[in-house]
mmCIF file of C-alpha atoms in Angstrom:
data_model
loop_
_atom_site.group_PDB
_atom_site.id
_atom_site.type_symbol
_atom_site.label_atom_id
_atom_site.label_comp_id
_atom_site.label_asym_id
_atom_site.label_seq_id
_atom_site.Cartn_x
_atom_site.Cartn_y
_atom_site.Cartn_z
ATOM 1 C CA MET A 615 -2.084 22.745 -9.803
ATOM 2 C CA GLY A 616 0.879 22.910 -7.267
ATOM 3 C CA PRO A 617 1.951 21.584 -3.962
ATOM 4 C CA GLU A 618 -0.455 20.560 -1.434
ATOM 5 C CA ARG A 619 -3.351 20.654 -3.972
ATOM 6 C CA LEU A 620 -5.298 17.600 -3.847
ATOM 7 C CA VAL A 621 -6.599 15.974 -6.987
ATOM 8 C CA ALA A 622 -9.200 13.244 -6.685
ATOM 9 C CA LEU A 623 -9.133 10.169 -9.204
ATOM 10 C CA ALA A 624 -12.295 8.057 -9.890
ATOM 11 C CA LEU A 625 -10.965 5.600 -12.571
ATOM 12 C CA PRO A 626 -11.119 2.113 -13.439
ATOM 13 C CA ARG A 627 -8.011 -0.117 -13.514
ATOM 14 C CA SER A 628 -6.093 0.866 -16.637
ATOM 15 C CA ALA A 629 -2.952 2.307 -18.127
ATOM 16 C CA GLU A 630 -4.602 5.700 -18.061
ATOM 17 C CA LEU A 631 -4.939 5.461 -14.380
ATOM 18 C CA VAL A 632 -1.218 5.074 -13.948
ATOM 19 C CA VAL A 633 -0.626 8.067 -16.433
ATOM 20 C CA ALA A 634 -3.090 10.265 -14.367
ATOM 21 C CA LEU A 635 -1.324 9.558 -11.138
ATOM 22 C CA LEU A 636 1.968 10.368 -12.896
ATOM 23 C CA ALA A 637 0.489 13.628 -14.291
ATOM 24 C CA ILE A 638 -0.775 14.602 -10.839
ATOM 25 C CA LEU A 639 2.851 14.323 -9.192
ATOM 26 C CA LYS A 640 4.583 15.716 -12.204
ATOM 27 C CA ALA A 641 2.274 18.902 -11.753
ATOM 28 C CA GLY A 642 3.120 19.027 -8.014
ATOM 29 C CA GLY A 643 0.017 18.061 -6.490
ATOM 30 C CA ALA A 644 -1.006 15.021 -4.626
ATOM 31 C CA TYR A 645 -3.560 12.338 -5.457
ATOM 32 C CA LEU A 646 -6.697 11.208 -3.685
ATOM 33 C CA PRO A 647 -7.762 7.657 -4.783
ATOM 34 C CA LEU A 648 -11.546 7.256 -5.047
ATOM 35 C CA ASP A 649 -12.366 3.494 -5.860
ATOM 36 C CA PRO A 650 -15.483 3.702 -7.826
ATOM 37 C CA ASP A 651 -16.361 0.153 -6.560
ATOM 38 C CA TYR A 652 -16.620 1.613 -2.925
ATOM 39 C CA PRO A 653 -19.880 2.542 -1.481
ATOM 40 C CA ALA A 654 -21.219 6.011 -2.566
ATOM 41 C CA SER A 655 -21.569 7.100 1.063
ATOM 42 C CA ARG A 656 -17.830 6.568 1.657
ATOM 43 C CA LEU A 657 -16.807 8.305 -1.419
ATOM 44 C CA GLN A 658 -19.074 11.341 -0.614
ATOM 45 C CA TYR A 659 -17.652 11.446 2.813
ATOM 46 C CA MET A 660 -14.032 11.548 1.530
ATOM 47 C CA LEU A 661 -14.952 14.289 -0.895
ATOM 48 C CA ASP A 662 -16.577 16.498 1.687
ATOM 49 C CA ASP A 663 -13.780 15.864 4.185
ATOM 50 C CA ALA A 664 -10.740 16.310 1.614
ATOM 51 C CA ARG A 665 -12.370 19.007 -0.707
ATOM 52 C CA PRO A 666 -9.881 18.240 -3.679
ATOM 53 C CA CYS A 667 -9.630 20.800 -6.409
ATOM 54 C CA CYS A 668 -11.058 18.450 -9.163
ATOM 55 C CA VAL A 669 -11.930 14.918 -9.900
ATOM 56 C CA LEU A 670 -10.392 13.059 -12.756
ATOM 57 C CA THR A 671 -12.744 10.435 -14.119
ATOM 58 C CA THR A 672 -14.320 8.887 -17.253
ATOM 59 C CA PRO A 673 -18.002 9.173 -18.259
ATOM 60 C CA GLY A 674 -20.170 6.998 -16.197
ATOM 61 C CA THR A 675 -17.439 5.774 -13.725
ATOM 62 C CA LEU A 676 -18.511 7.910 -11.040
ATOM 63 C CA PRO A 677 -21.728 6.804 -9.147
ATOM 64 C CA THR A 678 -24.642 9.289 -9.882
ATOM 65 C CA ALA A 679 -24.959 10.157 -6.071
ATOM 66 C CA VAL A 680 -21.310 10.793 -5.920
ATOM 67 C CA ALA A 681 -21.349 13.204 -9.024
ATOM 68 C CA ALA A 682 -24.224 15.137 -7.544
ATOM 69 C CA ALA A 683 -22.168 15.456 -4.206
ATOM 70 C CA CYS A 684 -19.359 16.799 -6.376
ATOM 71 C CA ALA A 685 -21.658 19.277 -7.943
ATOM 72 C CA GLY A 686 -22.931 20.448 -4.539
ATOM 73 C CA LEU A 687 -19.475 20.745 -3.162
ATOM 74 C CA GLY A 688 -18.363 22.928 -6.284
ATOM 75 C CA ILE A 689 -15.815 20.355 -7.254
ATOM 76 C CA PRO A 690 -15.391 19.999 -10.901
ATOM 77 C CA GLU A 691 -15.372 16.797 -12.852
ATOM 78 C CA LEU A 692 -12.752 16.424 -15.640
ATOM 79 C CA ALA A 693 -13.408 13.420 -17.870
ATOM 80 C CA LEU A 694 -10.290 12.062 -19.404
ATOM 81 C CA ASP A 695 -12.096 10.642 -22.379
ATOM 82 C CA GLY A 696 -15.102 13.161 -22.601
ATOM 83 C CA PRO A 697 -16.205 15.024 -25.638
ATOM 84 C CA SER A 698 -13.699 16.626 -27.933
ATOM 85 C CA PRO A 699 -13.326 20.239 -27.261
ATOM 86 C CA SER A 700 -15.158 22.627 -29.844
ATOM 87 C CA PRO A 701 -13.122 23.498 -32.962
ATOM 88 C CA GLU A 702 -13.637 27.152 -32.390
ATOM 89 C CA PRO A 703 -10.538 28.722 -31.048
ATOM 90 C CA GLU A 704 -10.809 30.156 -27.586
ATOM 91 C CA PRO A 705 -9.382 33.717 -26.911
ATOM 92 C CA GLU A 706 -6.215 33.591 -24.906
ATOM 93 C CA PRO A 707 -6.892 34.328 -21.147
ATOM 94 C CA GLU A 708 -5.309 37.572 -19.579
ATOM 95 C CA PRO A 709 -2.060 36.746 -17.824
ATOM 96 C CA SER A 710 -2.694 36.225 -14.063
ATOM 97 C CA PRO A 711 -0.980 38.377 -11.813
ATOM 98 C CA GLU A 712 -0.675 35.454 -9.249
ATOM 99 C CA PRO A 713 2.780 33.623 -9.450
ATOM 100 C CA LEU A 714 2.751 30.094 -10.878
ATOM 101 C CA PRO A 715 2.727 27.317 -8.136
ATOM 102 C CA GLY A 716 6.246 26.160 -7.027
ATOM 103 C CA ARG A 717 7.606 22.726 -7.726
ATOM 104 C CA ALA A 718 6.955 19.993 -5.258
ATOM 105 C CA VAL A 719 9.920 19.127 -2.693
ATOM 106 C CA PRO A 720 10.317 15.847 -0.807
ATOM 107 C CA GLY A 721 8.375 17.123 2.209
ATOM 108 C CA ASN A 722 5.103 17.693 0.315
ATOM 109 C CA ALA A 723 2.431 15.451 -0.008
ATOM 110 C CA ALA A 724 2.214 12.796 -2.559
ATOM 111 C CA TYR A 725 -1.127 11.232 -1.797
ATOM 112 C CA VAL A 726 -3.878 11.175 0.768
ATOM 113 C CA ILE A 727 -5.264 7.555 1.332
ATOM 114 C CA TYR A 728 -8.221 7.133 3.722
ATOM 115 C CA THR A 729 -8.311 4.365 6.493
ATOM 116 C CA SER A 730 -10.875 1.941 6.544
ATOM 117 C CA GLY A 731 -13.101 3.417 9.217
ATOM 118 C CA SER A 732 -13.223 0.242 11.245
ATOM 119 C CA THR A 733 -12.434 2.266 14.482
ATOM 120 C CA GLY A 734 -14.573 5.384 13.510
ATOM 121 C CA ASN A 735 -14.983 7.638 10.495
ATOM 122 C CA PRO A 736 -12.253 7.024 7.893
ATOM 123 C CA LYS A 737 -9.360 9.350 8.232
ATOM 124 C CA GLY A 738 -7.288 10.794 5.434
ATOM 125 C CA VAL A 739 -3.506 9.988 5.892
ATOM 126 C CA VAL A 740 -1.169 12.462 4.321
ATOM 127 C CA VAL A 741 2.051 10.755 3.008
ATOM 128 C CA THR A 742 5.017 12.789 1.416
ATOM 129 C CA HIS A 743 7.161 11.938 -1.584
ATOM 130 C CA ARG A 744 10.085 11.491 0.970
ATOM 131 C CA ASN A 745 8.184 8.866 2.899
ATOM 132 C CA VAL A 746 7.705 6.718 -0.293
ATOM 133 C CA VAL A 747 11.157 7.191 -1.540
ATOM 134 C CA ARG A 748 12.741 6.295 1.663
ATOM 135 C CA LEU A 749 10.543 2.835 1.699
ATOM 136 C CA PHE A 750 12.296 1.498 -1.298
ATOM 137 C CA GLY A 751 15.615 2.720 -0.008
ATOM 138 C CA ALA A 752 15.164 0.941 3.161
ATOM 139 C CA THR A 753 14.146 -2.416 1.413
ATOM 140 C CA ARG A 754 16.551 -2.208 -1.655
ATOM 141 C CA GLU A 755 19.355 -4.336 -0.033
ATOM 142 C CA GLN A 756 16.966 -7.323 0.887
ATOM 143 C CA PHE A 757 14.809 -7.344 -2.203
ATOM 144 C CA GLY A 758 17.185 -6.139 -4.936
ATOM 145 C CA PHE A 759 14.394 -4.582 -7.224
ATOM 146 C CA GLY A 760 15.475 -3.717 -10.611
ATOM 147 C CA PRO A 761 14.553 -2.956 -14.320
ATOM 148 C CA ARG A 762 14.043 -6.619 -15.032
ATOM 149 C CA ASP A 763 11.189 -7.062 -12.675
ATOM 150 C CA VAL A 764 7.699 -7.365 -13.605
ATOM 151 C CA TRP A 765 5.155 -6.394 -10.924
ATOM 152 C CA THR A 766 1.309 -6.432 -10.870
ATOM 153 C CA LEU A 767 -1.095 -3.806 -9.843
ATOM 154 C CA PHE A 768 -3.421 -6.117 -8.237
ATOM 155 C CA HIS A 769 -5.004 -4.212 -5.299
ATOM 156 C CA SER A 770 -7.358 -1.195 -5.305
ATOM 157 C CA TYR A 771 -5.234 2.021 -5.743
ATOM 158 C CA ALA A 772 -7.217 3.319 -2.627
ATOM 159 C CA PHE A 773 -5.562 0.599 -0.726
ATOM 160 C CA ASP A 774 -1.927 1.572 0.441
ATOM 161 C CA PHE A 775 -0.451 -1.704 -0.602
ATOM 162 C CA SER A 776 -0.984 -0.453 -4.115
ATOM 163 C CA VAL A 777 1.627 2.285 -3.425
ATOM 164 C CA TRP A 778 4.177 -0.449 -2.846
ATOM 165 C CA GLU A 779 3.128 -2.293 -6.176
ATOM 166 C CA LEU A 780 2.960 0.738 -8.539
ATOM 167 C CA TRP A 781 5.836 2.891 -7.408
ATOM 168 C CA GLY A 782 8.117 -0.444 -6.707
ATOM 169 C CA ALA A 783 7.846 -1.167 -10.443
ATOM 170 C CA LEU A 784 8.095 2.684 -11.773
ATOM 171 C CA LEU A 785 10.969 3.754 -9.318
ATOM 172 C CA HIS A 786 13.188 0.560 -10.384
ATOM 173 C CA GLY A 787 12.489 0.955 -14.047
ATOM 174 C CA GLY A 788 10.435 -2.314 -14.001
ATOM 175 C CA ARG A 789 7.182 -3.404 -15.839
ATOM 176 C CA LEU A 790 3.947 -2.925 -14.092
ATOM 177 C CA VAL A 791 1.001 -5.173 -15.256
ATOM 178 C CA VAL A 792 -2.419 -3.661 -14.339
ATOM 179 C CA VAL A 793 -4.531 -6.661 -13.434
ATOM 180 C CA PRO A 794 -8.209 -6.323 -14.534
ATOM 181 C CA PHE A 795 -10.559 -6.383 -11.687
ATOM 182 C CA GLU A 796 -12.357 -9.468 -12.882
ATOM 183 C CA VAL A 797 -9.016 -11.242 -13.202
ATOM 184 C CA SER A 798 -8.052 -10.250 -9.688
ATOM 185 C CA ARG A 799 -11.306 -12.116 -8.303
ATOM 186 C CA THR A 800 -10.610 -15.322 -10.389
ATOM 187 C CA PRO A 801 -7.585 -17.063 -9.039
ATOM 188 C CA ALA A 802 -7.019 -19.530 -12.009
ATOM 189 C CA GLU A 803 -7.121 -16.625 -14.378
ATOM 190 C CA PHE A 804 -4.677 -14.512 -12.263
ATOM 191 C CA CYS A 805 -2.354 -17.473 -12.083
ATOM 192 C CA GLU A 806 -2.242 -17.772 -15.844
ATOM 193 C CA LEU A 807 -1.662 -14.040 -15.994
ATOM 194 C CA LEU A 808 1.359 -14.387 -13.758
ATOM 195 C CA ALA A 809 2.852 -16.977 -15.984
ATOM 196 C CA ARG A 810 2.073 -15.315 -19.355
ATOM 197 C CA GLU A 811 3.368 -12.039 -18.296
ATOM 198 C CA GLN A 812 6.373 -13.584 -16.549
ATOM 199 C CA VAL A 813 5.767 -11.631 -13.283
ATOM 200 C CA THR A 814 8.687 -11.553 -10.936
ATOM 201 C CA VAL A 815 7.342 -9.611 -7.887
ATOM 202 C CA LEU A 816 3.877 -10.572 -6.434
ATOM 203 C CA ASN A 817 2.237 -8.655 -3.638
ATOM 204 C CA GLN A 818 -0.696 -10.290 -1.920
ATOM 205 C CA THR A 819 -2.933 -10.299 1.044
ATOM 206 C CA PRO A 820 -2.846 -13.714 2.565
ATOM 207 C CA SER A 821 -6.435 -14.527 1.832
ATOM 208 C CA ALA A 822 -5.773 -13.800 -1.875
ATOM 209 C CA PHE A 823 -2.647 -15.970 -1.726
ATOM 210 C CA TYR A 824 -4.434 -19.068 -0.223
ATOM 211 C CA GLN A 825 -6.750 -19.195 -3.254
ATOM 212 C CA LEU A 826 -3.658 -18.835 -5.686
ATOM 213 C CA VAL A 827 -2.191 -21.744 -3.861
ATOM 214 C CA GLN A 828 -5.208 -23.758 -4.692
ATOM 215 C CA ALA A 829 -5.182 -22.400 -8.270
ATOM 216 C CA ASP A 830 -1.662 -23.244 -8.777
ATOM 217 C CA ARG A 831 -2.136 -26.842 -7.609
ATOM 218 C CA GLU A 832 -4.867 -27.352 -10.035
ATOM 219 C CA ARG A 833 -2.838 -26.115 -13.155
ATOM 220 C CA PRO A 834 -2.540 -28.703 -15.841
ATOM 221 C CA SER A 835 0.741 -30.446 -16.435
ATOM 222 C CA GLY A 836 2.772 -28.746 -18.874
ATOM 223 C CA ALA A 837 1.424 -25.270 -18.204
ATOM 224 C CA PRO A 838 3.837 -22.241 -18.497
ATOM 225 C CA PRO A 839 5.961 -22.101 -15.323
ATOM 226 C CA LEU A 840 5.735 -19.161 -12.962
ATOM 227 C CA THR A 841 8.698 -16.961 -12.806
ATOM 228 C CA LEU A 842 8.005 -15.326 -9.363
ATOM 229 C CA ARG A 843 11.190 -14.547 -7.351
ATOM 230 C CA ARG A 844 9.478 -12.564 -4.438
ATOM 231 C CA VAL A 845 5.934 -12.826 -2.980
ATOM 232 C CA VAL A 846 5.295 -10.065 -0.471
ATOM 233 C CA PHE A 847 2.325 -10.514 2.055
ATOM 234 C CA GLY A 848 0.648 -7.507 3.758
ATOM 235 C CA GLY A 849 -2.615 -6.174 4.855
ATOM 236 C CA GLU A 850 -3.866 -8.905 7.304
ATOM 237 C CA ALA A 851 -2.449 -11.708 9.607
ATOM 238 C CA LEU A 852 -0.800 -14.709 7.946
ATOM 239 C CA ASP A 853 -1.376 -18.153 8.758
ATOM 240 C CA PRO A 854 1.641 -20.241 8.069
ATOM 241 C CA ALA A 855 -0.044 -23.414 7.937
ATOM 242 C CA ARG A 856 -2.161 -22.285 4.891
ATOM 243 C CA VAL A 857 1.016 -21.312 3.068
ATOM 244 C CA ALA A 858 2.732 -24.713 3.645
ATOM 245 C CA PRO A 859 1.225 -26.479 0.438
ATOM 246 C CA TRP A 860 2.848 -23.865 -1.716
ATOM 247 C CA TYR A 861 6.233 -25.605 -0.928
ATOM 248 C CA ASP A 862 4.826 -28.823 -2.217
ATOM 249 C CA ARG A 863 5.302 -27.442 -5.694
ATOM 250 C CA HIS A 864 7.905 -24.698 -5.388
ATOM 251 C CA PRO A 865 11.372 -24.384 -3.866
ATOM 252 C CA GLU A 866 12.092 -22.059 -0.876
ATOM 253 C CA ASP A 867 14.081 -19.667 -2.876
ATOM 254 C CA ALA A 868 12.029 -19.403 -6.116
ATOM 255 C CA PRO A 869 10.257 -17.501 -5.092
ATOM 256 C CA VAL A 870 11.125 -16.457 -1.728
ATOM 257 C CA LEU A 871 7.939 -15.565 0.333
ATOM 258 C CA VAL A 872 8.141 -12.508 2.838
ATOM 259 C CA ASN A 873 5.576 -11.458 5.301
ATOM 260 C CA MET A 874 5.493 -7.803 6.040
ATOM 261 C CA TYR A 875 3.469 -5.870 8.795
ATOM 262 C CA GLY A 876 2.550 -2.075 8.130
ATOM 263 C CA ILE A 877 0.031 0.600 8.406
ATOM 264 C CA THR A 878 -1.004 3.412 6.266
ATOM 265 C CA GLU A 879 0.354 5.805 8.853
ATOM 266 C CA THR A 880 3.780 4.296 8.540
ATOM 267 C CA THR A 881 3.852 4.359 4.656
ATOM 268 C CA VAL A 882 2.864 0.698 3.749
ATOM 269 C CA HIS A 883 5.421 -1.547 5.578
ATOM 270 C CA VAL A 884 7.138 -1.557 9.022
ATOM 271 C CA SER A 885 8.634 -5.155 9.270
ATOM 272 C CA GLN A 886 9.731 -8.028 7.259
ATOM 273 C CA LEU A 887 10.374 -11.758 7.575
ATOM 274 C CA ALA A 888 11.478 -14.052 5.035
ATOM 275 C CA LEU A 889 9.753 -17.724 5.251
ATOM 276 C CA THR A 890 11.137 -20.905 4.526
ATOM 277 C CA ARG A 891 9.292 -24.331 4.511
ATOM 278 C CA ASP A 892 10.029 -24.892 8.323
ATOM 279 C CA HIS A 893 10.078 -21.231 9.524
ATOM 280 C CA PRO A 894 8.057 -20.043 11.163
ATOM 281 C CA GLY A 895 6.097 -23.334 10.856
ATOM 282 C CA PRO A 896 2.401 -23.938 11.612
ATOM 283 C CA HIS A 897 2.603 -22.842 15.314
ATOM 284 C CA GLY A 898 0.033 -20.327 15.266
ATOM 285 C CA GLY A 899 0.241 -16.435 15.515
ATOM 286 C CA SER A 900 1.267 -14.024 12.908
ATOM 287 C CA LEU A 901 4.988 -13.619 12.829
ATOM 288 C CA VAL A 902 5.963 -10.368 11.237
ATOM 289 C CA GLY A 903 9.936 -10.019 11.650
ATOM 290 C CA ARG A 904 12.214 -7.288 12.401
ATOM 291 C CA GLY A 905 11.627 -3.594 11.599
ATOM 292 C CA LEU A 906 12.946 -2.164 8.401
ATOM 293 C CA PRO A 907 16.608 -0.842 8.877
ATOM 294 C CA ASP A 908 15.524 2.776 9.265
ATOM 295 C CA LEU A 909 12.542 2.143 11.618
ATOM 296 C CA ARG A 910 12.462 1.487 15.248
ATOM 297 C CA VAL A 911 9.726 -0.721 16.554
ATOM 298 C CA GLN A 912 8.930 -0.548 20.435
ATOM 299 C CA LEU A 913 6.468 -2.586 22.382
ATOM 300 C CA LEU A 914 5.349 -0.496 25.334
ATOM 301 C CA ASP A 915 2.881 -0.831 28.284
ATOM 302 C CA GLN A 916 0.393 1.746 29.278
ATOM 303 C CA ALA A 917 3.213 3.863 31.084
ATOM 304 C CA LEU A 918 5.233 3.837 27.828
ATOM 305 C CA ARG A 919 7.730 1.420 29.149
ATOM 306 C CA PRO A 920 9.414 -1.384 26.935
ATOM 307 C CA VAL A 921 7.813 -4.785 27.874
ATOM 308 C CA PRO A 922 10.058 -7.831 28.564
ATOM 309 C CA PRO A 923 10.156 -10.669 25.911
ATOM 310 C CA GLY A 924 6.837 -12.701 26.103
ATOM 311 C CA VAL A 925 4.696 -9.984 27.655
ATOM 312 C CA PRO A 926 2.031 -8.405 25.360
ATOM 313 C CA GLY A 927 2.635 -4.546 24.580
ATOM 314 C CA GLU A 928 1.312 -2.072 22.188
ATOM 315 C CA VAL A 929 3.305 -1.553 18.927
ATOM 316 C CA TYR A 930 4.766 1.846 18.609
ATOM 317 C CA VAL A 931 6.889 2.832 15.472
ATOM 318 C CA ALA A 932 9.394 5.730 15.050
ATOM 319 C CA GLY A 933 11.469 6.780 12.138
ATOM 320 C CA PRO A 934 11.321 8.477 8.664
ATOM 321 C CA GLY A 935 8.296 6.164 7.502
ATOM 322 C CA LEU A 936 5.687 8.127 9.613
ATOM 323 C CA ALA A 937 3.248 9.959 7.601
ATOM 324 C CA ARG A 938 2.917 13.622 8.161
ATOM 325 C CA GLY A 939 -0.469 13.115 10.025
ATOM 326 C CA TYR A 940 -4.364 13.114 9.326
ATOM 327 C CA LEU A 941 -5.579 15.582 6.749
ATOM 328 C CA GLY A 942 -7.455 18.428 8.694
ATOM 329 C CA ARG A 943 -7.379 16.684 12.063
ATOM 330 C CA PRO A 944 -4.462 18.190 14.263
ATOM 331 C CA GLY A 945 -5.909 16.847 17.505
ATOM 332 C CA LEU A 946 -6.080 13.383 16.273
ATOM 333 C CA THR A 947 -2.650 13.675 14.719
ATOM 334 C CA ALA A 948 -1.210 14.834 18.069
ATOM 335 C CA LEU A 949 -2.981 11.769 19.803
ATOM 336 C CA ARG A 950 -1.854 9.120 17.476
ATOM 337 C CA PHE A 951 1.584 10.653 16.496
ATOM 338 C CA VAL A 952 3.263 11.147 19.970
ATOM 339 C CA ALA A 953 6.584 12.569 21.094
ATOM 340 C CA ASP A 954 9.291 9.784 21.145
ATOM 341 C CA PRO A 955 10.764 10.055 24.567
ATOM 342 C CA ALA A 956 13.928 7.958 23.287
ATOM 343 C CA GLY A 957 14.453 10.152 20.111
ATOM 344 C CA ALA A 958 15.865 13.619 19.350
ATOM 345 C CA ASP A 959 13.877 16.698 20.035
ATOM 346 C CA GLY A 960 10.714 16.768 18.088
ATOM 347 C CA ALA A 961 10.875 13.239 17.015
ATOM 348 C CA ARG A 962 7.593 11.331 16.756
ATOM 349 C CA MET A 963 6.371 7.628 17.112
ATOM 350 C CA TYR A 964 3.241 6.311 15.882
ATOM 351 C CA ARG A 965 0.860 4.471 18.188
ATOM 352 C CA THR A 966 -0.439 1.675 16.215
ATOM 353 C CA GLY A 967 -3.137 0.359 18.579
ATOM 354 C CA ASP A 968 -1.841 -3.381 17.746
ATOM 355 C CA VAL A 969 -0.653 -5.685 20.484
ATOM 356 C CA ALA A 970 2.258 -7.914 20.015
ATOM 357 C CA ARG A 971 4.889 -9.627 22.042
ATOM 358 C CA TRP A 972 8.623 -10.359 21.615
ATOM 359 C CA LEU A 973 9.616 -13.907 21.113
ATOM 360 C CA ARG A 974 12.135 -15.732 23.128
ATOM 361 C CA GLY A 975 13.965 -18.835 22.589
ATOM 362 C CA GLY A 976 12.811 -21.703 20.759
ATOM 363 C CA SER A 977 12.857 -22.030 16.959
ATOM 364 C CA TRP A 978 11.794 -18.411 16.439
ATOM 365 C CA SER A 979 14.276 -16.704 18.729
ATOM 366 C CA SER A 980 16.587 -15.590 15.772
ATOM 367 C CA SER A 981 13.786 -13.478 14.340
ATOM 368 C CA ALA A 982 13.215 -11.456 17.482
ATOM 369 C CA ALA A 983 9.698 -10.927 15.985
ATOM 370 C CA PRO A 984 6.690 -9.350 17.505
ATOM 371 C CA THR A 985 3.524 -11.257 17.063
ATOM 372 C CA THR A 986 0.288 -9.379 16.115
ATOM 373 C CA ARG A 987 -2.866 -10.348 17.906
#
C-alpha cells in the first residue's frame, strides 16, 4: 500500500468504516467507497473501471455477484472480521528488494468517488488530500467549526456529501455520530437521535430536511431540545417555501440554515448562502449564494464570454477546489476541465453543465447569487 493505490471498501455504516478509511489514508493510499446497497451492476462496473488492489469488507456484506466479479478480476477480498488466523506461526517472508512505498503528499489522491451516471456511465473523480483540506480552510471563518461540535454521518459514504460530514468532524477534533441506515430513513427516530446526541452540525439534502421539519413539528411537548447551530443543505435544489415552517419553531440563528451548491468534481461545495426567515423567501428558484473565498465562479455563454445579470449562462468554476480529473479518462478530463483564459498559465476551470443567472436589484441583490435551473 502506498500513494496512488486504491483500496475499495464495501462496509456497512459503523465505527469500523471510519477506522478503515483512516487506515487507508494513514498507509498513504486512497479509498474507493462501494455502498453495499447500490445495484450489483454499478458495483461491478466501478470495480472493473477502477481495479483497486483489494476490497475491505465483512463476511456476507458484498453481494454474491460482486464477490464473483472481484474473483474474476483478481481483486482480493479482505474481511475485517473474518476467521481468526491459524495459530501456527508462519515463516518470515524474504526481504523484498523493492523499496517501501513513499508517504502520501498533498497532491496524492485521497479518494475516488463515482458520479451518479445520470449523463452516461459513472465516472471516477480523483480528489486529492490538498483539495479536502483547503475546503475546510475556505469555510472556517464563516462556520467556526471546532472540537465541541457534534456531526452526523447521515449520507452514504459513496456520496461526496459524506466527505464534508466525516472529515469536517475529524479535522476539527469534533465528535462524529454514525447514523444507522434505518434511522436515516425514519425522520422521527433521526430527530430524536439529534436531540439525544446533542448534534450541532447537520448536513442534509433538502428532500431529507423537509421530512425532518415535519418530524420536528410532531415532537411531543417537553421533548429534549435540539442543539443544532448549523444546518447545511446540498446535493439538490432547495425550495425556500418548504423550509419556511422550520422558523415557526426555531429562531433564525439557532440554527443558521445555509444553502450550498457544489459537485463532486469541485470537492463537495462551491458556494454558500445563509438563509433567514425572509431571505431568500418563497420566490421560486434555487439560490446558491456567493462562491467560496478561494474559488471563482463564472457564468459564460457558448463563446466563453461572461453573461450580464439576468441572462442564463453555464456555470464554470476555477480555483484550488478542482479535482485532479477522471480516473483513467484523460480525454474526458480535458473536455470538462478546460483552460481558464482569465487565469495564470496552466490554470483550469471546470465546466459544470449547470445553467444559472446572476440576480440584479430587488430583495436578492446583495447576494449576487447565481440561480440553478
